[in-house]
Coordinates of C-alpha atoms and ligand atoms in Angstrom, one line a residue:
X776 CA 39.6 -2.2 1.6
X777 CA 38.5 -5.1 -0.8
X778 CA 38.2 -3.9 -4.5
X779 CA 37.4 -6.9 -6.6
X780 CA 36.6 -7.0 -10.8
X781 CA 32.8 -7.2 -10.2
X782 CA 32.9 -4.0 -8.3
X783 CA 35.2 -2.3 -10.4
X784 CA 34.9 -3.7 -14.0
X785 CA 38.1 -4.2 -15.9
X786 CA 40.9 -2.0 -17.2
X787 CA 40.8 -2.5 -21.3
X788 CA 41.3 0.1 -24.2
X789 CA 37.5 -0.2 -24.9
X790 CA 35.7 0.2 -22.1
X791 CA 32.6 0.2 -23.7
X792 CA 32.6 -3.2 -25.0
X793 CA 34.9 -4.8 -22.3
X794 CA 34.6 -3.3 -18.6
X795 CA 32.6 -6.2 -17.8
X796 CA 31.8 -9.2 -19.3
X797 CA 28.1 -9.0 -19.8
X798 CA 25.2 -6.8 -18.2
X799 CA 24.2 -8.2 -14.6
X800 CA 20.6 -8.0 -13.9
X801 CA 17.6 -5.8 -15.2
X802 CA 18.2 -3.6 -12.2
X803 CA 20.4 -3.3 -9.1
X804 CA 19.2 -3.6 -5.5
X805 CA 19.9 -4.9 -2.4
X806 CA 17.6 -5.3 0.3
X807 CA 17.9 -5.4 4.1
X808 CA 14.2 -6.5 4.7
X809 CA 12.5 -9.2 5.8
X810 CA 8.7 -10.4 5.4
X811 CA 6.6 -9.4 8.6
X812 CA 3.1 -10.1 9.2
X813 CA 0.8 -7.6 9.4
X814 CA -2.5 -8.2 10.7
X815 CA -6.0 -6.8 9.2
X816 CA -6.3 -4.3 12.0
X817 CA -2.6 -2.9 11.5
X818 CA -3.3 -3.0 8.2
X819 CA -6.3 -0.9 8.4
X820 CA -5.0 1.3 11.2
X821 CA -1.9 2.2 8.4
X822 CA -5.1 2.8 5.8
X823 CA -5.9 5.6 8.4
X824 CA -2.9 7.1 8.7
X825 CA -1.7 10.2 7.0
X826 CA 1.9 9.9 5.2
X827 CA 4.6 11.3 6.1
X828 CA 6.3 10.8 2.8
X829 CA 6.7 14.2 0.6
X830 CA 6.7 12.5 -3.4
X831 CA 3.9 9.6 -3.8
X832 CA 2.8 7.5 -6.7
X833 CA 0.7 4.8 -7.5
X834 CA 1.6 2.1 -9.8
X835 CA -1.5 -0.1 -10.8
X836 CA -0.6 -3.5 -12.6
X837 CA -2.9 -5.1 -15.3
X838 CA -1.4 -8.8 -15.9
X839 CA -3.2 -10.2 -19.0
X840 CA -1.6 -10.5 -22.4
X841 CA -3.0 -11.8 -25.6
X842 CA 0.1 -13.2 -26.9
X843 CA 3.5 -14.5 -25.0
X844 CA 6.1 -12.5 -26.5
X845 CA 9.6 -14.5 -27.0
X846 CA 11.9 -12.3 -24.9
X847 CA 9.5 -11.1 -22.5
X848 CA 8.8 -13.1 -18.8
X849 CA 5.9 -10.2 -18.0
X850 CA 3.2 -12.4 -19.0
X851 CA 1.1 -13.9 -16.2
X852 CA -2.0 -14.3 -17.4
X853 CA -4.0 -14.9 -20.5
X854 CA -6.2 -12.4 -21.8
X855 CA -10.0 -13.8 -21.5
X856 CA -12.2 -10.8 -21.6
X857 CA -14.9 -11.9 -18.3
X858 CA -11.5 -12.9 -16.5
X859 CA -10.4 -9.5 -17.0
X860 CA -13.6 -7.5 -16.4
X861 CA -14.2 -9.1 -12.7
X862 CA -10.6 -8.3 -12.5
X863 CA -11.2 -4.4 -13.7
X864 CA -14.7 -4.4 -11.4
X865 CA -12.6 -5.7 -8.1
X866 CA -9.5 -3.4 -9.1
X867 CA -11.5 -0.3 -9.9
X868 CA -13.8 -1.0 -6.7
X869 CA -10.4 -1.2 -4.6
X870 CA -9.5 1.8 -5.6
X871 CA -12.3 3.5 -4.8
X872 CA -12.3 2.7 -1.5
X873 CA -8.6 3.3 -1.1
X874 CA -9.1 6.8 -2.6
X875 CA -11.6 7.6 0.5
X876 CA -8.7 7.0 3.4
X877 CA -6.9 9.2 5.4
X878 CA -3.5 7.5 3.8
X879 CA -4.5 8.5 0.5
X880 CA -6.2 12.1 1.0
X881 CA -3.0 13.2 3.0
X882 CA -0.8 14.6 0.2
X883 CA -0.9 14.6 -3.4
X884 CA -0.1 12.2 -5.7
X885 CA 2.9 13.2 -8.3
X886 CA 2.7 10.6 -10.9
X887 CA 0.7 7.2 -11.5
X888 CA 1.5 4.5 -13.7
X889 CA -0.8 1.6 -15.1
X890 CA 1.5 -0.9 -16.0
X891 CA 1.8 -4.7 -17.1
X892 CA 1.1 -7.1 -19.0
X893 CA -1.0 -5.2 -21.6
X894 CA -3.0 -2.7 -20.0
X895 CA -3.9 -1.0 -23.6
X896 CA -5.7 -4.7 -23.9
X897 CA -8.7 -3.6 -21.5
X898 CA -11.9 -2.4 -23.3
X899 CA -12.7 1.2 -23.8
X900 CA -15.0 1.1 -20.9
X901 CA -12.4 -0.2 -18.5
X902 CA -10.3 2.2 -19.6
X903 CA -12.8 5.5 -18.9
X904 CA -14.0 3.2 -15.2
X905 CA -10.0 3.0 -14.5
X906 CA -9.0 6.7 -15.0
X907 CA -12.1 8.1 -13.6
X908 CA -11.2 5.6 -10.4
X909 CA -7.2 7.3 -10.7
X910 CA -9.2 10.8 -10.5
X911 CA -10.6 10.1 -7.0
X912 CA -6.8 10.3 -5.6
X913 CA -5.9 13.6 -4.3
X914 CA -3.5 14.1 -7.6
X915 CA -0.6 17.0 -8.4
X916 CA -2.4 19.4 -10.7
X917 CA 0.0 18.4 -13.7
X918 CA 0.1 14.6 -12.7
X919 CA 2.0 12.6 -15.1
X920 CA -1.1 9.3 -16.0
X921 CA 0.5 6.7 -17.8
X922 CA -0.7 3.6 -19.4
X923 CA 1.3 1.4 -20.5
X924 CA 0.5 -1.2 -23.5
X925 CA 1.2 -1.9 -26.9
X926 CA -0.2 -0.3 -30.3
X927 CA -1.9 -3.2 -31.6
X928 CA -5.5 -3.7 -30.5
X929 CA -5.2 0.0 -29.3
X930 CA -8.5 1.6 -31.3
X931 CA -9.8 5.6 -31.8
X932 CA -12.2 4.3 -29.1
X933 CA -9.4 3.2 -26.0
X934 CA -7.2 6.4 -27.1
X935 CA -10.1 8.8 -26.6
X936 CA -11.3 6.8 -23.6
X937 CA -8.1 7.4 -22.2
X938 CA -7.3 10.8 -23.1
X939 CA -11.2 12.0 -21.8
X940 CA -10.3 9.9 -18.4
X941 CA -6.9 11.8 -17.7
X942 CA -4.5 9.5 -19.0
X943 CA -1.6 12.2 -20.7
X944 CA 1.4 9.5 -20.7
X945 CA 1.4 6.6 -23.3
X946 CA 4.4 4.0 -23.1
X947 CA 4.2 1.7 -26.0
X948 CA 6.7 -1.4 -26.4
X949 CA 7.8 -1.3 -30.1
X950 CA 10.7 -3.6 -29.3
X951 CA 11.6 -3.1 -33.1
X952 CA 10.4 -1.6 -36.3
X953 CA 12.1 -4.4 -38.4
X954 CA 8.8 -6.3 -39.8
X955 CA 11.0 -9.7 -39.6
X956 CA 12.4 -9.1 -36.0
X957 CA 9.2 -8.3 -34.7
X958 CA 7.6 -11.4 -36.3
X959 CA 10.5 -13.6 -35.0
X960 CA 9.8 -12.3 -31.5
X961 CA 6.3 -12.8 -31.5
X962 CA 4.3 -9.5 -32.3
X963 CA 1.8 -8.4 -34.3
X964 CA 1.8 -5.8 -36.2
X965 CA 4.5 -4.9 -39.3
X966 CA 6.9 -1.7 -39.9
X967 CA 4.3 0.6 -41.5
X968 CA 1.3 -0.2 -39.5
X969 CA 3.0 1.1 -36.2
X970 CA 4.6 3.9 -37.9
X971 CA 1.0 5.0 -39.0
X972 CA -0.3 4.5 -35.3
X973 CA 2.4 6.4 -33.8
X974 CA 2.4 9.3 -36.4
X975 CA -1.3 9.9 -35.8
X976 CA -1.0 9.3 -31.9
X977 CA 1.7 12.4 -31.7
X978 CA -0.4 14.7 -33.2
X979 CA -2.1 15.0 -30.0
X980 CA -1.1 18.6 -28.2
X981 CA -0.6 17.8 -25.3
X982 CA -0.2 13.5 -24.6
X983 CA 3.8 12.5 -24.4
X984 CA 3.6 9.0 -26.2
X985 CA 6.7 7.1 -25.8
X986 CA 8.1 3.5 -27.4
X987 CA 10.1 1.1 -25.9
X988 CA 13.1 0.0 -27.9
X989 CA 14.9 -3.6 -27.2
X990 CA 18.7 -4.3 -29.0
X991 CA 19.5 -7.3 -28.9
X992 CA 16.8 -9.4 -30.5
X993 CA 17.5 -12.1 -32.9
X994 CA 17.6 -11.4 -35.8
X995 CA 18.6 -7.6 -35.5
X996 CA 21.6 -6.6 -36.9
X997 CA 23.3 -3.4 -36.8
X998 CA 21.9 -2.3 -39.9
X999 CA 18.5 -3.2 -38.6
X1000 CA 19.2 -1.6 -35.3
X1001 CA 20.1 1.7 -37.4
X1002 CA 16.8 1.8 -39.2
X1003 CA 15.2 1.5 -35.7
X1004 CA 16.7 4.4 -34.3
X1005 CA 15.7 6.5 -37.5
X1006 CA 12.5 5.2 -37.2
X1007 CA 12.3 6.4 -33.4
X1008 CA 13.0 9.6 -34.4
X1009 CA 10.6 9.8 -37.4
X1010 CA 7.5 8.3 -36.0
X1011 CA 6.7 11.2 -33.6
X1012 CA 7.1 9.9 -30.3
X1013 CA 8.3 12.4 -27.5
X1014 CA 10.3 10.0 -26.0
X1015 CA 12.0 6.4 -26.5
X1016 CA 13.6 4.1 -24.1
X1017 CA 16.4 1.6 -25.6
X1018 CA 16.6 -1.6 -23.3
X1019 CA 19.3 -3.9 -23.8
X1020 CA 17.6 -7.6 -24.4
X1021 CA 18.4 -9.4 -20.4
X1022 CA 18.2 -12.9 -20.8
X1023 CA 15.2 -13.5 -18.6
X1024 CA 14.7 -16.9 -17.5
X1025 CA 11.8 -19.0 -18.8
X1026 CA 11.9 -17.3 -22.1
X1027 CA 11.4 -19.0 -25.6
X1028 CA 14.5 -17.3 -26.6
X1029 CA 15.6 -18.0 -23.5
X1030 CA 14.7 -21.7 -24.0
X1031 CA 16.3 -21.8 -27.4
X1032 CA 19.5 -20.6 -26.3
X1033 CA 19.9 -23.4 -23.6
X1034 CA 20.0 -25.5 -27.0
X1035 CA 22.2 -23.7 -28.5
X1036 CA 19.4 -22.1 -31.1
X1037 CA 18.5 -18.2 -32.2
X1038 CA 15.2 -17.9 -32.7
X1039 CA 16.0 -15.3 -35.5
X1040 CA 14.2 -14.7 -38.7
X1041 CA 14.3 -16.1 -42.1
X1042 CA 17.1 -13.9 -43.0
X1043 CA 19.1 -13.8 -40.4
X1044 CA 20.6 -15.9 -37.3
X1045 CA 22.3 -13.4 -36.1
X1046 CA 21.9 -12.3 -32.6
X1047 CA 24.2 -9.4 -31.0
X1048 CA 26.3 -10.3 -28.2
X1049 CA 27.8 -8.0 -25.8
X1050 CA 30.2 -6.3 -27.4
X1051 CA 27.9 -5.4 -30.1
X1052 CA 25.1 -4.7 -28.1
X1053 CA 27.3 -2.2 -26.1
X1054 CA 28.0 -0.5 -30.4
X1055 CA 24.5 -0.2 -30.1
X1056 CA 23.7 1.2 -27.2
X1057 CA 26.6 3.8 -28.1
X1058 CA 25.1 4.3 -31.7
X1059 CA 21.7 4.9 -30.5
X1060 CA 22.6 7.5 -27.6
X1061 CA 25.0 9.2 -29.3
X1062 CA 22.4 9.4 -33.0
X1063 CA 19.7 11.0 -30.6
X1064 CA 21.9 13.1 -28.4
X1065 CA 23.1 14.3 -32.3
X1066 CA 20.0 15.3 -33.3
X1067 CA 19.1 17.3 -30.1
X1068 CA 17.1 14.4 -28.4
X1069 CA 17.3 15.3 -24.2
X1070 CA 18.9 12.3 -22.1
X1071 CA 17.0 11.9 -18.9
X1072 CA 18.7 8.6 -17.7
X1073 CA 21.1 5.7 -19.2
X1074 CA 18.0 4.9 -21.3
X1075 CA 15.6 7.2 -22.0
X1076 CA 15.4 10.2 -24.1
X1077 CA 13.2 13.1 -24.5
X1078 CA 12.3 15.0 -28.4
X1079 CA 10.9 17.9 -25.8
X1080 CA 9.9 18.8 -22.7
X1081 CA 6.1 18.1 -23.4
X1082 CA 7.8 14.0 -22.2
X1083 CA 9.0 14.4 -18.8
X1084 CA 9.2 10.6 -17.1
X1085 CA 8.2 11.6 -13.4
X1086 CA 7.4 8.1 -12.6
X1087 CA 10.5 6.3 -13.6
X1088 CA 12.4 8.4 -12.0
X1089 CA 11.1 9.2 -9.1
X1090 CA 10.2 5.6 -8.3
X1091 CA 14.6 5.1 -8.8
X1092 CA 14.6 8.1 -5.8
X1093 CA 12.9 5.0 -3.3
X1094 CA 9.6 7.5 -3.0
X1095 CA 6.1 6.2 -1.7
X1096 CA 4.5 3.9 -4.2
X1097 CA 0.6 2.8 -3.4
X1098 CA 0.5 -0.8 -5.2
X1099 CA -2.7 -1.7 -7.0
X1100 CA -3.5 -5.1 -8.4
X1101 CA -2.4 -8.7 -8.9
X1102 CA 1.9 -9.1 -8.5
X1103 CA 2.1 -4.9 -7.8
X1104 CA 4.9 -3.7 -5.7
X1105 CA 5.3 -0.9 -4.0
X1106 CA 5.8 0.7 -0.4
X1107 CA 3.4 1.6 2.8
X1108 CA 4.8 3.8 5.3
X1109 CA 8.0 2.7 5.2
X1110 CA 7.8 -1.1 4.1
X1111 CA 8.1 -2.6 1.2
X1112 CA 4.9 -4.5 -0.3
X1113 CA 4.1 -7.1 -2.6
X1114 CA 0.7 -8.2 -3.9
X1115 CA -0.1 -11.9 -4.2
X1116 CA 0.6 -12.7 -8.2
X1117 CA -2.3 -15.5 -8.2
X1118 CA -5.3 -14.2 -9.3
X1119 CA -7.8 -15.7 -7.3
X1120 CA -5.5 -15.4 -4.6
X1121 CA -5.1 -11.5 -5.2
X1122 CA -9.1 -12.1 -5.5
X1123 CA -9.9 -13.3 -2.2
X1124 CA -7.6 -10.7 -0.3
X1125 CA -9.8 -7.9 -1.5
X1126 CA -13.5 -10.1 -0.4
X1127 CA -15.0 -8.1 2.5
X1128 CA -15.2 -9.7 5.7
X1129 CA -17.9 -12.2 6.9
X1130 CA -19.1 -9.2 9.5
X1131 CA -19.2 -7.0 6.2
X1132 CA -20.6 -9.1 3.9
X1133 CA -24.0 -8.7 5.9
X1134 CA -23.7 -4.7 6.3
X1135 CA -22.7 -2.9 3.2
X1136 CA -21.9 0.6 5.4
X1137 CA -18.9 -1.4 7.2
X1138 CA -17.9 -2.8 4.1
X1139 CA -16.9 0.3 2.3
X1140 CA -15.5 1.4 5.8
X1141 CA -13.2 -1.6 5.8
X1142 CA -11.6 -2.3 3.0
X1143 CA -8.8 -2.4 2.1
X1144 CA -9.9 -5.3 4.0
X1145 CA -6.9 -7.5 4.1
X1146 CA -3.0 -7.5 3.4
X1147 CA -3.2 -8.5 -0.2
X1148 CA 0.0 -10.0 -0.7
X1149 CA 3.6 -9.6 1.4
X1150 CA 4.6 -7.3 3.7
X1151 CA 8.5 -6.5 3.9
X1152 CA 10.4 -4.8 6.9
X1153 CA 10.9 -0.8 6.3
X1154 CA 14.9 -1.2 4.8
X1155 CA 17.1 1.2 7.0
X1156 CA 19.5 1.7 3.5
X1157 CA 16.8 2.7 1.6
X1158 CA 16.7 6.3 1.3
X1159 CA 20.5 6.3 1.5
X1160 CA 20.3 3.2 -1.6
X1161 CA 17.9 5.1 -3.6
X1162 CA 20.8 8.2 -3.7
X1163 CA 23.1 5.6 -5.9
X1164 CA 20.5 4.1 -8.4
X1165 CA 19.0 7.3 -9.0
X1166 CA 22.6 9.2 -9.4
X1167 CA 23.6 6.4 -11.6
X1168 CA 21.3 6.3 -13.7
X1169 CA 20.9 9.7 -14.6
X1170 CA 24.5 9.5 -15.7
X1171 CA 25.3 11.9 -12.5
X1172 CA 26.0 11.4 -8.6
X1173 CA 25.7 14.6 -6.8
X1174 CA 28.0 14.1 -3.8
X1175 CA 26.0 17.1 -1.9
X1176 CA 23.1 14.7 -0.9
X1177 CA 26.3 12.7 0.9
X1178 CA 28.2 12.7 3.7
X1179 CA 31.6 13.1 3.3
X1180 CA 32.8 10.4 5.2
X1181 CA 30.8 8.5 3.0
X1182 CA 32.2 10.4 -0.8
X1183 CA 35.8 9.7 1.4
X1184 CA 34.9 5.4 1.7
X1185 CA 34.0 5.6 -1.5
X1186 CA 36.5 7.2 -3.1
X1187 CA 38.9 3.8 -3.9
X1188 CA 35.9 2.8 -5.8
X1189 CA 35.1 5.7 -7.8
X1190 CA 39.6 5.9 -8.9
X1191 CA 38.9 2.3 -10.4
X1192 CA 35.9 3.3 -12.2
X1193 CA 37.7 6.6 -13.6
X1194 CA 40.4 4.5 -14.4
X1195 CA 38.1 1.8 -16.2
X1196 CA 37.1 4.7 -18.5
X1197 CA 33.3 4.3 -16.5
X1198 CA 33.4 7.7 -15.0
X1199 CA 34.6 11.4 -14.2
X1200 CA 35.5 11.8 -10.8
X1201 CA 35.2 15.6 -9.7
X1202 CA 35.5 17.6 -6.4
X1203 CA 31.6 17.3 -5.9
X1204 CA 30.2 15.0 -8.0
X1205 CA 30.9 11.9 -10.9
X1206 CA 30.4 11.9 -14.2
X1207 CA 29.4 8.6 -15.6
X1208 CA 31.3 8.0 -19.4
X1209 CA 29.3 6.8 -21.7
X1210 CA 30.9 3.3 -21.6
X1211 CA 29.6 4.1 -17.6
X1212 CA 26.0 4.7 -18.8
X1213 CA 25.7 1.7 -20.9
X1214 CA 27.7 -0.5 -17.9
X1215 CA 25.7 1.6 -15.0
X1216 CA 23.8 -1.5 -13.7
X1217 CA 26.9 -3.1 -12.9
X1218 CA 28.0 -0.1 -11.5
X1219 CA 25.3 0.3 -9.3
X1220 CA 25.8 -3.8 -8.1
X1221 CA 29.3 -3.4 -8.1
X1222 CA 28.8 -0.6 -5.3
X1223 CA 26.2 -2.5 -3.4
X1224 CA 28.9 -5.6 -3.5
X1225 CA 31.0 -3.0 -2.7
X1226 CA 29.5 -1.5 0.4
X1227 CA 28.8 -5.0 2.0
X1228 CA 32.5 -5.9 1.4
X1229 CA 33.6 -3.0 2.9
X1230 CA 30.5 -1.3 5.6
X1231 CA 30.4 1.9 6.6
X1232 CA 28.9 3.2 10.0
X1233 CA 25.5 2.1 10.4
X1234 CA 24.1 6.0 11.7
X1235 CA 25.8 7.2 8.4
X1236 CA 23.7 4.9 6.0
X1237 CA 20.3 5.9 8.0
X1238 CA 21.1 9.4 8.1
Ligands
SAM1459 C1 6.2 -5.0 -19.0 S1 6.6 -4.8 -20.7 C2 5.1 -4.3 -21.3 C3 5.1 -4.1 -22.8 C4 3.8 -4.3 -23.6 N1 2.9 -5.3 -23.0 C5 4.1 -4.7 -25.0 O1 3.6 -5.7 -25.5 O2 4.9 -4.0 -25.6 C6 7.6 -3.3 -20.7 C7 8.8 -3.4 -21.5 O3 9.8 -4.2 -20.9 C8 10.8 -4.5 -21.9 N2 11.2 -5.8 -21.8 C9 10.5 -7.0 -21.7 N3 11.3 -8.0 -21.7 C10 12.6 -7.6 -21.8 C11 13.9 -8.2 -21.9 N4 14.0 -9.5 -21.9 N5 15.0 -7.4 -22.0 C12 14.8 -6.1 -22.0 N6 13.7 -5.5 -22.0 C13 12.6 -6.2 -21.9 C14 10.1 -4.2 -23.3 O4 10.8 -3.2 -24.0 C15 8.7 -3.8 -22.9 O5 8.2 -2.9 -23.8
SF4_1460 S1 6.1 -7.7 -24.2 FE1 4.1 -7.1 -23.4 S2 2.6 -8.5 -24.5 FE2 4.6 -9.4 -24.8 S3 4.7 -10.9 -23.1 FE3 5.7 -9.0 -22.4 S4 4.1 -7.9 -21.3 FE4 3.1 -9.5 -22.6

């Protein structure tokens, strides 16, 4: 049995700030697939087939931005309005057809999510055309809708667009309430402006809005990251997620760093490294958890039950995910997907075929006319995968949805982790610390490493 530091972290009085050096990647994964090439035909032929999956999503990707933000490596394309309406038209169109088939009509959908880029940056028109295109899918009578964005640019008109068009889910990146922070990174709008927004946003019934909170950013101190957690809880949001800043390649703070520079503001150079960043994360969890805030995984928190987060965490349980649009991912009966990232490539996959183009019936019979992007392999692990990242990042892995051989291979693992201070190891399930749920990424990689150091029975991982 091969145990090795990356696997395990590190024995140290403060776990928190020490298990491992620094956090590994955005998320964990390993994958066991390889691209495959799926004709139009098979590809059609799956478009007629009912699933046999029993949780389903969609997730629909809108790539524009108006601005490129200075820790952020989402943006892919600019944000001309006629580039984005023939982008909306061919998107919405797609979908319409999509919503038609077999595949789609043969279950409910639980949860969609419209994500980017800046999807709040589409016009009020686009917004009504893209949820009235959602409401074509057979959908889950209390579907979770999200769309995902930011608060400037997003008017009285796009929010009641929205709301009339089904959207009930709002996930806003804040980043930070700190005026100076946010400038430094690249946003628009100052302290007051968004707590405005978001206090008149959450007066809504029934909507769950929700911000997205970075630590980490230069710039931010402690004291700064303090007042953003306050501000969290003040500005009426059901639900908040704090990210830890991952130094994403490409970035301008990214960039900066290379030479040695924060891009911080005029006050402050600071920028938190890991240690601090892992006081953060600890301040922040346990200030909500204090004031009654609900945890539903390492990073998101709930005010009520009115927020409920169906799509992130189902899509962690490795469930069926229709992909939609330019760079989406998702999964088809079993294999992984990927949609070209190029617009005009993602453009042409979607043009109807020359037989088609002359006979508008076949057309609308046809499409989805071709694979838009890459096709991946159905991964034998995956179901048995999506147990670990789901279990570790709701803070808990029930060992009831595993064999025990499998708990027993596992077990030298899980005695390093409890000794690390990461986690609680009980008769049926563990615990993950606190220290765990801040480190669980490199838990979750360290297990992967762990598993392809040490195998286990093929039949077991399928199972
Ligand atoms: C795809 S982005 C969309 C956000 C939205 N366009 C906006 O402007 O706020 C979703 C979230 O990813 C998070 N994110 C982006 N870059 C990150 C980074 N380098 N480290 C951690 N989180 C990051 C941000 O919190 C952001 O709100
Ligand atoms: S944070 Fe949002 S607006 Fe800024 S670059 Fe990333 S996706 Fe675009």
């Amino acid at each position: 049995m091969i145990l090795t530091s990356t696997m395990t972290g590190i024995a140290s009085p403060d776990p928190l700030q020490h298990a491992f050096k620094v956090k590994s990647a955005p998320h964990a994964g390993r994958s066991g697939s390889k691209p495959i090439k799926v004709d139009s035909n098979l590809w059609q032929q799956w478009w007629h087939t009912s699933t046999t999956a029993d949780k389903r999503a969609l997730y629909i990707h809108i790539p524009f931005c108006r601005k490129r933000c200075s820790f952020c490596n989402f943006f892919e394309n600019g944000a001309k309005p006629e580039r984005i309406s023939d982008y909306m038209a061919s998107l919405c169109q797609q979908l319409t057809i999509a919503a038609q088939t077999p595949l789609a009509q043969s279950r409910p959908f639980d949860t969609v999510y419209v994500g980017g880029g800046t999807p709040t940056d589409i016009k009020a028109e686009e917004i009504a055309a893209l949820g009235q295109a959602i409401q074509q899918f057979p959908l889950r009578k209390d579907a979770e809708i999200t769309l995902e964005g930011r608060l400037n640019g997003f008017d009285d008109d796009k929010w009641h667009s929205a709301l009339d068009n089904g959207f009930n889910r709002f996930s806003f990146g804040v980043q930070s309430f700190d005026t100076d922070v946010r400038r430094a990174a690249g946003r628009f709008d100052d302290k007051q402006t968004l707590l405005d927004r978001l206090q008149q946003l959450s007066q809504h019934p029934t909507a769950s809005i929700v911000i997205d909170l970075i630590f980490g950013l230069p710039g931010q101190t402690m004291d700064i990251w303090q007042q953003d957690i306050e501000a969290a809880m003040a500005c009426g949001a059901q639900g908040v997620d704090l990210y830890q800043l991952i130094g994403l390649g490409g970035t301008r703070i990214d960039k900066a760093s290379e030479k040695g520079k924060v891009l911080g503001t005029q006050a402050s150079e600071f920028q938190a490294d890991s240690q601090t960043r892992a006081n953060m994360y600890a301040f922040g969890a346990n200030r909500l958890e204090s004031k009654d805030w609900q945890r539903l995984s390492s990073c998101h928190w709930r005010r009520d039950d009115r927020e409920r987060s169906i799509y992130n965490s189902l899509a962690k349980s490795g469930i069926e995910i229709l992909p939609f649009g330019a760079g989406a991912g998702g999964s088809i009966h079993g294999h992984g997907m990927m949609n070209a990232r190029d617009l005009s490539e993602w453009h042409q996959a979607q043009a109807p075929s020359k037989e088609a183009e002359v006979n508008s019936q076949l057309a609308s019979q046809c499409l989805p006319a071709k694979v838009p992007g890459m096709i991946l392999s159905p991964n034998p692990s995956a179901a048995f995968d999506a147990i670990f990242k789901r279990g570790l990042d709701s803070g808990i892995l029930n060992f009831t949805a595993l064999e025990a051989d499998v708990v027993t291979h596992l077990h030298p693992l899980f005695e390093a982790w409890q000794q690390h201070g990461l986690a609680i190891l009980e008769t049926d399930s563990l615990s993950l610390t606190l220290a765990g749920r801040f480190w669980n990424v490199n838990m979750q990689t360290g297990l992967f490493e762990f598993l392809a150091t040490n195998p286990i029975a093929e039949a077991k991982i399928a199972s």
